[in-house]
Coordinates of C-alpha atoms and ligand atoms in Angstrom, one line a residue:
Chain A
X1 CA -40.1 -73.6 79.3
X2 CA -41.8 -71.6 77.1
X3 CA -45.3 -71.6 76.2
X4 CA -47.4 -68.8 74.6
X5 CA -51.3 -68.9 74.9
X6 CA -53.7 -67.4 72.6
X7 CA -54.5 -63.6 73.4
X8 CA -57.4 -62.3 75.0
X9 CA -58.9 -64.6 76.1
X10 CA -58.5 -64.3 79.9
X11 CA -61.7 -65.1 81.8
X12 CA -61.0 -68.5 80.2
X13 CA -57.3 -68.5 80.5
X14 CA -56.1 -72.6 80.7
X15 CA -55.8 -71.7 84.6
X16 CA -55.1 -74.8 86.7
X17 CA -58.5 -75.2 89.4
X18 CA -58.4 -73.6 92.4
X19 CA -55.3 -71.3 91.8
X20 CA -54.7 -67.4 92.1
X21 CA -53.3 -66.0 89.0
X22 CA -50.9 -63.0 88.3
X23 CA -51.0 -61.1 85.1
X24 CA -47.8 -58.9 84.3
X25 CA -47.8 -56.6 81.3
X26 CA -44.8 -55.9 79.2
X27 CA -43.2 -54.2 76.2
X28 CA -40.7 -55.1 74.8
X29 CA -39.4 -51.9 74.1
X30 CA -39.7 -50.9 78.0
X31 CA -36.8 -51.7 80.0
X32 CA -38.5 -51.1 83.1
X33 CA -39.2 -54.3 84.3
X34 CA -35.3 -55.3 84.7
X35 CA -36.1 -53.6 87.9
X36 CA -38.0 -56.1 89.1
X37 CA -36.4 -59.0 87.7
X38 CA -34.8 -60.4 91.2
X39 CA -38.0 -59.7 93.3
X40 CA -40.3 -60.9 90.5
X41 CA -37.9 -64.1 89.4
X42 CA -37.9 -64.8 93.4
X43 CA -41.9 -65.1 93.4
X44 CA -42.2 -67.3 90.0
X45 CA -39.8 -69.6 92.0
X46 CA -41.6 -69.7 95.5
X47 CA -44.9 -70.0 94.8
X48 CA -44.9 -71.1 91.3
X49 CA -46.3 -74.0 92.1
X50 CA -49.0 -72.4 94.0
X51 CA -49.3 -69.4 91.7
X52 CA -50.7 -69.3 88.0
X53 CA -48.1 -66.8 86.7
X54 CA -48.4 -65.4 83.0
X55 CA -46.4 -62.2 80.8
X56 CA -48.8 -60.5 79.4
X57 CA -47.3 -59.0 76.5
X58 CA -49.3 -55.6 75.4
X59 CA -47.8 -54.6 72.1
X60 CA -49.2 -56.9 69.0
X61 CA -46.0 -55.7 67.3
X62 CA -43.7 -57.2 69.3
X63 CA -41.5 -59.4 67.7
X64 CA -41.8 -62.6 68.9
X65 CA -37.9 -63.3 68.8
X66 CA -37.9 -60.2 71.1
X67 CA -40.4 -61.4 73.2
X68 CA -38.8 -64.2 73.9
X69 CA -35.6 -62.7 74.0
X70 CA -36.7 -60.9 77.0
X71 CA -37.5 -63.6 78.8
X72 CA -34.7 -65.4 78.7
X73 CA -32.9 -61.8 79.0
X74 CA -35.0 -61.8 82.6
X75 CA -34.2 -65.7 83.4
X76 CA -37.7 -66.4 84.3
X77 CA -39.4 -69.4 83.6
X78 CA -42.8 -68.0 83.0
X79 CA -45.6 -68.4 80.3
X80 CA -46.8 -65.5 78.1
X81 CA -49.8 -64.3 76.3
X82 CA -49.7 -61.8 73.3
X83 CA -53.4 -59.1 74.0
X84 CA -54.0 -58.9 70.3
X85 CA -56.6 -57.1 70.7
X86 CA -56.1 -55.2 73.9
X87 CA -58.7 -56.8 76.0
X88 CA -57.1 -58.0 78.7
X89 CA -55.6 -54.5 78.9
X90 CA -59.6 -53.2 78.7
X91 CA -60.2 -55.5 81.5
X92 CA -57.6 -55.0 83.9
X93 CA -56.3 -51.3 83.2
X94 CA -53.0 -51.4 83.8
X95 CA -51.6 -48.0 83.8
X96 CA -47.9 -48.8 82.8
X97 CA -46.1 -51.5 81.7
X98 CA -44.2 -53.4 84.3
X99 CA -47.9 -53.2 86.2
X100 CA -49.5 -56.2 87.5
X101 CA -52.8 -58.1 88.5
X102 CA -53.5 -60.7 91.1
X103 CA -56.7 -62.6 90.8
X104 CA -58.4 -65.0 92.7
X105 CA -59.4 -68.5 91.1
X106 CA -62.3 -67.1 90.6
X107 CA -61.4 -64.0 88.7
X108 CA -61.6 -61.3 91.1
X109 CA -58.7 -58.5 91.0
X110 CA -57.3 -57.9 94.6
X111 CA -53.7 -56.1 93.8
X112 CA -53.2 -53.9 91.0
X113 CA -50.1 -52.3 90.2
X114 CA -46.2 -52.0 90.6
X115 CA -43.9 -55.8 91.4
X116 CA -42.6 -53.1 94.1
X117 CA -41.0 -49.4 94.8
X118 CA -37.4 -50.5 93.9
X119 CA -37.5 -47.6 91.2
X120 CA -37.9 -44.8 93.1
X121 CA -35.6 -46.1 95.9
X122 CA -32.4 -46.8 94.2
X123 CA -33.1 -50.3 93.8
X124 CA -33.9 -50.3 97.7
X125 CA -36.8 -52.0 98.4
X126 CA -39.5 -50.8 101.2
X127 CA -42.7 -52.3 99.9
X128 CA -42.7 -55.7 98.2
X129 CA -46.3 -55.0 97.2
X130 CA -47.2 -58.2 94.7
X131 CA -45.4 -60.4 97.2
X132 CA -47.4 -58.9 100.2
X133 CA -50.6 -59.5 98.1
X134 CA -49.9 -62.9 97.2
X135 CA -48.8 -63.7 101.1
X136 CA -52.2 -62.2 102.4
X137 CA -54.2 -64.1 99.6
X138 CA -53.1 -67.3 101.2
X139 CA -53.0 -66.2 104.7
X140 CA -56.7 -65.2 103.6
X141 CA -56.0 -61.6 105.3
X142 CA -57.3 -58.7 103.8
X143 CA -54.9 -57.5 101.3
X144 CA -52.4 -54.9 103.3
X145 CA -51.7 -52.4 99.8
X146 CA -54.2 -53.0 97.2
X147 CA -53.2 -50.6 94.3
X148 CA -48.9 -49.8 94.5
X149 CA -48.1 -46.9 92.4
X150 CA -45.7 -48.3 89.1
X151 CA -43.2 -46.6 87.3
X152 CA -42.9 -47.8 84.2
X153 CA -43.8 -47.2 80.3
X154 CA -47.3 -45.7 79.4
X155 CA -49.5 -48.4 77.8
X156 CA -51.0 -47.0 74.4
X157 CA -55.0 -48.0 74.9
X158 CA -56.0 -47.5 70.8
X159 CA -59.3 -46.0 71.1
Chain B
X1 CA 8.5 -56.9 124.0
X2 CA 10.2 -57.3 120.5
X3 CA 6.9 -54.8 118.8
X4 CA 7.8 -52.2 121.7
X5 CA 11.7 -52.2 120.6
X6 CA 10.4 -52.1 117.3
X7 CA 8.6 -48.8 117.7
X8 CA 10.9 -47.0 120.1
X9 CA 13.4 -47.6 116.9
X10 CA 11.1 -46.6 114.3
X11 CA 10.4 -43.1 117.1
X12 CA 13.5 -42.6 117.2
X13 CA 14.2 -42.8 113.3
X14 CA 11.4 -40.5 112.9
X15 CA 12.2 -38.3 114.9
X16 CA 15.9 -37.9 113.6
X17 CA 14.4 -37.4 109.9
X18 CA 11.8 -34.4 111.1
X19 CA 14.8 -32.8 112.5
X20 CA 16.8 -33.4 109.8
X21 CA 14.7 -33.1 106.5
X22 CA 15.1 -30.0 104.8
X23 CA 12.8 -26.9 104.7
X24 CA 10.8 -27.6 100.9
X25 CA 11.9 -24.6 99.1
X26 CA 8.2 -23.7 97.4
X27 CA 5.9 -24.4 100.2
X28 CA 2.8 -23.5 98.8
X29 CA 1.2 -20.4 99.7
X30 CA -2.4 -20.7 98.4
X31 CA -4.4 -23.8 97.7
X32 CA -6.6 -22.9 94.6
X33 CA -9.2 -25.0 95.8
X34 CA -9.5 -23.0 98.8
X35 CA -12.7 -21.7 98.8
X36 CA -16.3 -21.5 99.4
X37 CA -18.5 -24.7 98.0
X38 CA -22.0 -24.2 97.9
X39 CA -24.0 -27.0 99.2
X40 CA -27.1 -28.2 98.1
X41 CA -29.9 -26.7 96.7
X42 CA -33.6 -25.4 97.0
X43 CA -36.2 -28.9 96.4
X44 CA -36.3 -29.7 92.5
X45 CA -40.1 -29.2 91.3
X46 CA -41.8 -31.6 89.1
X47 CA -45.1 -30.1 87.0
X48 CA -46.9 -30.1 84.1
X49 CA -46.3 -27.2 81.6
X50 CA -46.0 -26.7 77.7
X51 CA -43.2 -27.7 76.1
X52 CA -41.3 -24.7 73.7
X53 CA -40.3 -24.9 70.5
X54 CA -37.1 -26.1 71.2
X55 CA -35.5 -28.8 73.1
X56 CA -32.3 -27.0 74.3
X57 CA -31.3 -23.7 75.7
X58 CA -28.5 -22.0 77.6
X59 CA -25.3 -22.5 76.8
X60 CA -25.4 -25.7 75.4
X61 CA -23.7 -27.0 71.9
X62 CA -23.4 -30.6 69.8
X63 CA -19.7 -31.7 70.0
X64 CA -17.3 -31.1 68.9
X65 CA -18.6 -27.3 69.2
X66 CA -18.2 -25.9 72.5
X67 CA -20.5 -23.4 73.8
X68 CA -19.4 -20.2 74.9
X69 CA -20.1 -19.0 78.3
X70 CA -22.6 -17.0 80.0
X71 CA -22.2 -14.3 81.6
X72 CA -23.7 -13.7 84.9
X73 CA -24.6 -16.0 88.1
X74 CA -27.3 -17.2 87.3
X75 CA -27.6 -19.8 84.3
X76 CA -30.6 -20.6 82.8
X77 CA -30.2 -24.4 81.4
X78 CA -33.3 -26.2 79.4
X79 CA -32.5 -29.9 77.9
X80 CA -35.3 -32.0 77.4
X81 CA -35.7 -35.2 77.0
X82 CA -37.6 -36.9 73.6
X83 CA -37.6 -40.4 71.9
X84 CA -36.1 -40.2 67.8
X85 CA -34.7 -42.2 65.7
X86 CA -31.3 -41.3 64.9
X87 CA -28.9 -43.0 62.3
X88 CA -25.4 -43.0 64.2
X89 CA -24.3 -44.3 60.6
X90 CA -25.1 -44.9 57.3
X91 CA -27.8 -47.6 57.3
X92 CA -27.8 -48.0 61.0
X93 CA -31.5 -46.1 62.4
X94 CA -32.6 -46.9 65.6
X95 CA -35.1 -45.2 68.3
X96 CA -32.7 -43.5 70.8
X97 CA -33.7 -41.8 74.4
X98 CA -31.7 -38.3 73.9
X99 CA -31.0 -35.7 75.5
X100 CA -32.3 -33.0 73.5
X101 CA -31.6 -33.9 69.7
X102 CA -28.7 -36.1 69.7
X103 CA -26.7 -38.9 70.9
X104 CA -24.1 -37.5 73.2
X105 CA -26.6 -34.6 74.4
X106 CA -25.4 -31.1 74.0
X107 CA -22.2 -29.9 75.8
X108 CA -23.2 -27.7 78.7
X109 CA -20.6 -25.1 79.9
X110 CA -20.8 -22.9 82.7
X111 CA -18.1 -21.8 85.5
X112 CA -17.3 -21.9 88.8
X113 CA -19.9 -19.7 91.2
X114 CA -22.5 -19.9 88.3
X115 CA -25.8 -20.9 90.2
X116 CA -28.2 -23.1 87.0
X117 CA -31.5 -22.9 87.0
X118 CA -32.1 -26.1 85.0
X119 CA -35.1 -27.5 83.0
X120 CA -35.6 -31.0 81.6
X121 CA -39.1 -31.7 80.1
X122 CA -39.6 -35.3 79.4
X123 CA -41.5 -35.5 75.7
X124 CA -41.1 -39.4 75.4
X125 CA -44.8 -39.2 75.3
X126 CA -45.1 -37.2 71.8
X127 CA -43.7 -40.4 69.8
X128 CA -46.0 -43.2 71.7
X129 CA -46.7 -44.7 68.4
X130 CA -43.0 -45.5 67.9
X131 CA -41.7 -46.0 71.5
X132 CA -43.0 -46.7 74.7
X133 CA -43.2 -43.4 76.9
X134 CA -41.3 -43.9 80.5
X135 CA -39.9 -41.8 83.3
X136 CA -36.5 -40.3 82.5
X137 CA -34.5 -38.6 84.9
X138 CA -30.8 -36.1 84.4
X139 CA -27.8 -37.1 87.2
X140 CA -25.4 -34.0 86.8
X141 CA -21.6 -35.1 88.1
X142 CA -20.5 -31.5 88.3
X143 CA -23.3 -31.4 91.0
X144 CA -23.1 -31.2 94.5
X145 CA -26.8 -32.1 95.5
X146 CA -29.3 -34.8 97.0
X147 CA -30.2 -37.7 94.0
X148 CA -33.5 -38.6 95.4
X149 CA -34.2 -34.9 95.2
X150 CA -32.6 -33.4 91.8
X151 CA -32.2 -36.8 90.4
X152 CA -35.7 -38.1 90.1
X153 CA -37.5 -39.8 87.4
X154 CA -40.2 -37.4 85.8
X155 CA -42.6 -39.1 84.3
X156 CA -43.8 -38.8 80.6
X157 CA -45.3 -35.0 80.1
X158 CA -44.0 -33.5 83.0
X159 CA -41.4 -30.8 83.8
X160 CA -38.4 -30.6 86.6
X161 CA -36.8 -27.7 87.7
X162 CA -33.6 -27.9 90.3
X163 CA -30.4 -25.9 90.7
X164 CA -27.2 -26.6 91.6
X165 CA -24.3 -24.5 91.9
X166 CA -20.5 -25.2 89.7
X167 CA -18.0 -25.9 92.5
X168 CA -15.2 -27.5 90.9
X169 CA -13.7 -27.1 87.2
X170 CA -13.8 -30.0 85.3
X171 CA -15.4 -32.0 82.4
X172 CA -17.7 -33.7 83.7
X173 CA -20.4 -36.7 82.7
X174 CA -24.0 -36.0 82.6
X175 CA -26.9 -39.4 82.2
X176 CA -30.2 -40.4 82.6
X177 CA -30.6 -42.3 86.6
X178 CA -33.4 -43.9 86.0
X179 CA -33.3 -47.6 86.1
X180 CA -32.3 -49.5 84.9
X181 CA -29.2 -46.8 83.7
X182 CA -27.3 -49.2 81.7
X183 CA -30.7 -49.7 79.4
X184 CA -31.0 -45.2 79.5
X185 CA -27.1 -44.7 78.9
X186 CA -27.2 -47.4 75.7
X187 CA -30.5 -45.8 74.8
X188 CA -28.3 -42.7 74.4
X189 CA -28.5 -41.0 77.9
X190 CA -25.0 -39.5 78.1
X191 CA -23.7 -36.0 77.9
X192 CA -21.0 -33.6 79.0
X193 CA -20.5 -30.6 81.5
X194 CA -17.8 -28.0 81.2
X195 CA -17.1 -26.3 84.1
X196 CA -14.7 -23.1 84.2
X197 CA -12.3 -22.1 86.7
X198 CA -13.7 -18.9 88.3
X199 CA -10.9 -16.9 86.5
X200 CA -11.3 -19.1 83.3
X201 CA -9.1 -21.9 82.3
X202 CA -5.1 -20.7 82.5
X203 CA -3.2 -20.3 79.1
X204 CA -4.3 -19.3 75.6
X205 CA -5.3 -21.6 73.1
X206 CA -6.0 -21.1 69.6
X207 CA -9.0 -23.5 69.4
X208 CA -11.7 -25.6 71.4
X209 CA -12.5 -29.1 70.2
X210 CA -15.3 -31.6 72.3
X211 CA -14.8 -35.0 71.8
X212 CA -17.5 -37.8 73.5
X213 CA -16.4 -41.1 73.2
X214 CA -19.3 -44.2 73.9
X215 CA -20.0 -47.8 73.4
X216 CA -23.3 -48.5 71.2
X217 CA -25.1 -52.3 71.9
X218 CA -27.0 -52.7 69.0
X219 CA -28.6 -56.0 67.4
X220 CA -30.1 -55.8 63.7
X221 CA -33.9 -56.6 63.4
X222 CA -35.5 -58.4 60.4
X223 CA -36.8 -55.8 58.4
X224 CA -33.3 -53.7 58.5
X225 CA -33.5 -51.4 61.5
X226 CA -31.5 -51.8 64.8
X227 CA -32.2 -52.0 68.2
X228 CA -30.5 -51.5 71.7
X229 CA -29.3 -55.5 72.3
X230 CA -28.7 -55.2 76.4
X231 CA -27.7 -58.8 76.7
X232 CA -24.7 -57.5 74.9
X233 CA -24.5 -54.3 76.7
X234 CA -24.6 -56.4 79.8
X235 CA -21.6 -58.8 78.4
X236 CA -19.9 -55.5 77.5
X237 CA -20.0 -56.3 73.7
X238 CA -20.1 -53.2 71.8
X239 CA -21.3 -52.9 68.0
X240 CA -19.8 -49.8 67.8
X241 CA -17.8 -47.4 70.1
X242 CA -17.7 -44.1 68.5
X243 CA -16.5 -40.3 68.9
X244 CA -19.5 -37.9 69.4
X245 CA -22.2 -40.1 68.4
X246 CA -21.1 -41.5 65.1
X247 CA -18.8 -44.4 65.1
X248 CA -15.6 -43.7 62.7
X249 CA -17.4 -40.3 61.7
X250 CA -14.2 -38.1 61.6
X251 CA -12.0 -40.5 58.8
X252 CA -14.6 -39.1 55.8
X253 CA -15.0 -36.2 57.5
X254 CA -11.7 -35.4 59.6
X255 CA -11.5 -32.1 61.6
X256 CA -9.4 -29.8 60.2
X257 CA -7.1 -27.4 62.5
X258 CA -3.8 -25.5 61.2
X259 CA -0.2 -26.8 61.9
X260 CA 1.4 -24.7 64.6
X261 CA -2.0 -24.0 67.1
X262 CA -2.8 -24.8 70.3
X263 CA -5.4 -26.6 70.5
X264 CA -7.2 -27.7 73.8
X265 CA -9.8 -30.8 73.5
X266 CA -12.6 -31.5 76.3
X267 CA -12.8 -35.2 76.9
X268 CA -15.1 -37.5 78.4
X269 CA -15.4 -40.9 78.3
X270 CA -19.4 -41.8 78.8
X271 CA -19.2 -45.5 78.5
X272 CA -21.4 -46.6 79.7
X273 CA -19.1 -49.8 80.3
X274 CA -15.7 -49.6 78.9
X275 CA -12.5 -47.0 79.3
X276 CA -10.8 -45.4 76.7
X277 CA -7.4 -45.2 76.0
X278 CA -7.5 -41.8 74.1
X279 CA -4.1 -41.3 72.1
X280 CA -2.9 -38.6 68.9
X281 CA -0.8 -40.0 66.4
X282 CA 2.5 -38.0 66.3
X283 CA 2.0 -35.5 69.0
X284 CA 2.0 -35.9 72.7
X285 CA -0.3 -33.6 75.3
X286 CA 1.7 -30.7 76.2
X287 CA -0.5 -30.1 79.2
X288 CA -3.5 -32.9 80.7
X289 CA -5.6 -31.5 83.0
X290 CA -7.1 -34.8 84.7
X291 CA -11.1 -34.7 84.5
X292 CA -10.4 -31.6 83.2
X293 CA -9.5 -29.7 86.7
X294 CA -6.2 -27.6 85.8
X295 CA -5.0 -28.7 89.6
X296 CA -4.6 -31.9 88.6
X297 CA -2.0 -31.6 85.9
X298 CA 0.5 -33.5 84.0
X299 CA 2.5 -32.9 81.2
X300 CA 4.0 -34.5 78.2
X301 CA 1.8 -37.1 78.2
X302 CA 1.1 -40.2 75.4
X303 CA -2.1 -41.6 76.5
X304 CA -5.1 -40.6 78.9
X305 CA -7.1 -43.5 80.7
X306 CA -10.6 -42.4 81.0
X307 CA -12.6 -44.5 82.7
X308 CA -16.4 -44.6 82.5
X309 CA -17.3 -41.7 83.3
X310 CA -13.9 -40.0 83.5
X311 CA -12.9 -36.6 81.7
X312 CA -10.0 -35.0 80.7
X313 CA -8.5 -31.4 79.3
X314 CA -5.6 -31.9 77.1
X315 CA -3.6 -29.6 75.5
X316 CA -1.5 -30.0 72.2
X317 CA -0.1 -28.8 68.8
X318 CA 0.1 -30.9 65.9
X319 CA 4.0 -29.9 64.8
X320 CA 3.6 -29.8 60.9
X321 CA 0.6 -30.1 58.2
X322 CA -0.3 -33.5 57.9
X323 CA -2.7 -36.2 58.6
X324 CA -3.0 -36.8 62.7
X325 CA -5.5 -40.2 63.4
X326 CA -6.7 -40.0 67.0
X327 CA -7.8 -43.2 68.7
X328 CA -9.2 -45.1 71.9
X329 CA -5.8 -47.1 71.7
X330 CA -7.4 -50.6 72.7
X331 CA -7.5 -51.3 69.0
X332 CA -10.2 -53.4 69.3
X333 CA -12.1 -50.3 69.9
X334 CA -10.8 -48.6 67.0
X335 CA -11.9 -51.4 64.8
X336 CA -15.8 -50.7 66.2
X337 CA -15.4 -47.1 65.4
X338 CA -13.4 -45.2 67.6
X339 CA -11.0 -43.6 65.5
X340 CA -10.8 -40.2 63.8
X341 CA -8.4 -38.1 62.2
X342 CA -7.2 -34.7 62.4
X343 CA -6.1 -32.7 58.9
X344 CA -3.3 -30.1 59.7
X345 CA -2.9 -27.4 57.4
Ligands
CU401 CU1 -33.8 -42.2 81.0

C-alpha cells in the first residue's frame, strides 16, 4: 500500500505515538538504492510494525509514476513523502541519496547515513549499520556506529 | 570384486593403446602463450584534480574506427566518465552515463607487454541539474588485477589512476562495476579493449572495422523523452539492440568497403543481458579468432555466438559488389535494431 504524505512537514509527520521513525531519501534517477533493497526490504518487514518507516523522495521533479514505479520496482511496502521544498533535507542533511535517518519518537536523530557497506564490498555485507541502530534503539544501548559513510548520488541543496 | 576386474581390464586396455597409438606427426614445438604474464599492479590512486579539455586520450576511437597503436611500453589512457544526453535515434534522447562521449565508449587498443597508465575522472557532477551525480567505477577484462583495488567506485569530482599490464590478445569488454552494474551498463557503461599480439595480429588485411553490439531498456516519459526502464532490463526486454550505439544505424547509412578485400571486424558483444548471434549475408568468416585471441581459431565459419561479454576477430571478403546485411541472427533482435548492411563496391 501506497500512501504519500504532504512534504515538509516532518517534525509533525502523522507518526504513530511512541514510535522510532526512519527517513530514507531517494531519487529517482539514482539507482543506488537497488543495493540495499534486500537488507532494507528485510527491515520494513521485521520491525515494521515497530518502526515508523517513510521514502523521502528529494527531487520535486520526480514524476510521480516514477516514484512509484520505484517502489514497486524495490518491492517494498513503504510510505513516501515528496520534500517540496527541501526542508526535511535542511533538517536532516543527508549527504547522498540512498542515506538515511533514525529518530526517536521524540525527534532526536541517532544514525545518519548509509542502509549498509554492501557497495563497496561487492554486495558483501560487513556492517548492517541502520539495522544495528534500530536493534540498539530498542535494546536502549548506546548506538554502536552512529554516522556509516553512503555511497550513493549527491543531493542538489538549491541555495 | 567385479569394480577391481573392471579396472585391471580397463589397465590393461590402456596400456595396450599407449603402446600402440602412433607418434602425432606435428607435435607442437612452441606454445605461443608461453610466456611471461605480469601480475598485478602498483595500488590505484583516487584524488581530486582538474579535469582537461577533453574527455579521452591515448589510443582510443568511436567504432567502427579503430585506433592505431602506440608505440612504446608505456600507454598513457585517459577516459572519463560524464552524464549527456545522447539521441541513439531519431527522436529517442535520453541522459546516458558514458564513457567519455558516447554510448559504446571509445575503442581502446594497445598490445601485448604494453604497461597503461590509465585515468578515468568522474564528471557526473558537472550536469547535477540534469542527473543525479554518483560514484562510477571502469572493470577492464583485458586486466589482470585486484577489483577492490583498480576497480573502485570514485566518487563525483574525483580522479583514479591504476595500471595494468596487456597479457593476452584479445577483444575484450570494458564497464562500469559499480552497483548496481546492470543500472551502469543500460545507462551506457560498456566499451571495448583491443589487445595486440606482441608481434601484431598474423595476416594482412586490407581494412579494420569495430562493431559493438548492446541491448537498450528504455521506457518513454510523458513529455517525449526516454528513460532507462530497469524492470525491463531486469526481464531482459530490450527496446532496442543496436550496433555501436545506434539501433539500425548502418541500413541509411551502410559502411562501404570494396568487393575483393580482406576485411577483419573486432567484435564484442556488451550486452549487458543477451548473446548475439553475429552472421554476414552471403559470405562466411574465412578466419574467427574466438574473443579475438588468434590461438583460438576456426575457420569457415557462418555464425559467431557471443555471449555477454564475449569478443570475437573475424576475417572475411565480401566475393562481388553488392549489398551484404549483417545481423545478430535471433531475428527478434534484428527487428529491435540490430541489423546493418555492408555496400561492396
Ligand atoms: Cu557507473
Amino acid at each position: 500500500m501506497l500512501v504519500m504524505l504532504m512534504a515538509g512537514v516532518a517534525p509533525s509527520l502523522p507518526t504513530p505515538q511512541g514510535k522510532p521513525k526512519v527517513l530514507i531519501f531517494l531519487a529517482t534517477g539514482c539507482p543506488c538504492v537497488f543495493s540495499h533493497r534486500e537488507t532494507f526490504g528485510s527491515m520494513l518487514k521485521k520491525y515494521g510494525s515497530k518502526v515508523d518507516f517513510s521514502i523521502v523522495f528529494i527531487d520535486k521533479n520526480d514524476d510521480k509514476e516514477e516514484m512509484v514505479g520505484m517502489i514497486e520496482s524495490l518491492g517494498w511496502d513503504i510510505k513516501y513523502i515528496i520534500d517540496e521544498d527541501q526542508k526535511l533535507l535542511n533538517q536532516y542533511h543527508p549527504k547522498v541519496s540512498t542515506d538515511c535517518v533514525l529518530l526517536t519518537p521524540a525527534g532526536k536523530v541517532v544514525y545518519k547515513g548509509a542502509v549498509d557497506d554492501s557497495p563497496l564490498n561487492y554486495g558483501q555485507i560487513k556492517e548492517f549499520y541502520l539495522k544495528n541502530a534500530i536493534e540498539d534503539f530498542f535494546e536502549g544501548r548506546p548506538i554502536r556506529v552512529r554516522l556509516g559513510e553512503g555511497i550513493g548520488c549527491i543531493i542538489n541543496y538549491k541555495k | 570384486m567385479k569394480n577391481i576386474a573392471l579396472s585391471a581390464t580397463l589397465l590393461f586396455i590402456a596400456f595396450l593403446f599407449a603402446c600402440t597409438a602412433p607418434e602425432p606427426e606435428n607435435t607442437p614445438v612452441h606454445d605461443p602463450m608461453d610466456y611471461e604474464k605480469v601480475l598485478g599492479a602498483p595500488e590505484a590512486v583516487v584524488e581530486t584534480e582538474d579535469f582537461p579539455e577533453n574527455t579521452i586520450s591515448g589510443p582510443l576511437a568511436y567504432a567502427p574506427d579503430v585506433p592505431k597503436l602506440n608505440t612504446g611500453d608505456v600507454v598513457h589512457v585517459r577516459i572519463d566518465v560524464q552524464h549527456k544526453l545522447i539521441e541513439i535515434k531519431e527522436g529517442v534522447k535520453f541522459w546516458a552515463w558514458p564513457f567519455g562521449d558516447d554510448v559504446p565508449g571509445p575503442v581502446l587498443r594497445v598490445k601485448v607487454g604494453q604497461r597503461v597508465i590509465f585515468k578515468m575522472a568522474n564528471r557526473s557532477m558537472e550536469t547535477i541539474e540534469f542527473s543525479p551525480p554518483m560514484p562510477h567505477s571502469i572493470d577492464f577484462h583485458a586486466a589482470l588485477v585486484s577489483p577492490s583495488d583498480k576497480y573502485r567506485s570514485v566518487p563525483p569530482g574525483q580522479t583514479i589512476t591504476f595500471e595494468w599490464v596487456a597479457n593476452y590478445p584479445g577483444v575484450f569488454m570494458y564497464h562500469c562495476g559499480t552497483t548496481s552494474i546492470l543500472q551502469h551498463m543500460v545507462y551506457g557503461m560498456v566499451g571495448m579493449t583491443i589487445v595486440e599480439p606482441k608481434d601484431g595480429f598474423p595476416g594482412e588485411v586490407d581494412r579494420e572495422i569495430a562493431l559493438i553490439q548492446n541491448e537498450y531498456y528504455l521506457k518513454e516519459k510523458e513529455d517525449g523523452t526516454y528513460m532507462v526502464d530497469f524492470d525491463a532490463a531486469r526481464k531482459k526486454q530490450p527496446m532496442f539492440v543496436a550496433f555501436n550505439g545506434k539501433p539500425a544505424q548502418y541500413v541509411q547509412n551502410p559502411i562501404k568497403v570494396k568487393a575483393g578485400e580482406r576485411i577483419r571486424l573486432y567484435l564484442l558483444n556488451v550486452g549487458p543481458n543477451d548473446q548475439s548471434s553475429f552472421h554476414i549475408v552471403g559470405t562466411l568468416f574465412d578466419k574467427v579468432w574466438w574473443d579475438g585471441n588468434p590461438v583460438n581459431e576456426m575457420r569457415g565459419m557462418q555464425t559467431v555466438l557471443l555471449g555477454a561479454s564475449s569478443g570475437a576477430i573475424v576475417e572475411f571478403t565480401l566475393p562481388e559488389p553488392g549489398t551484404y546485411p549483417f545481423v545478430d541472427h535471433e531475428f527478434a533482435d534484428v527487428e529491435a535494431g540490430a541489423v546493418g548492411l555492408f555496400i561492396a563496391e
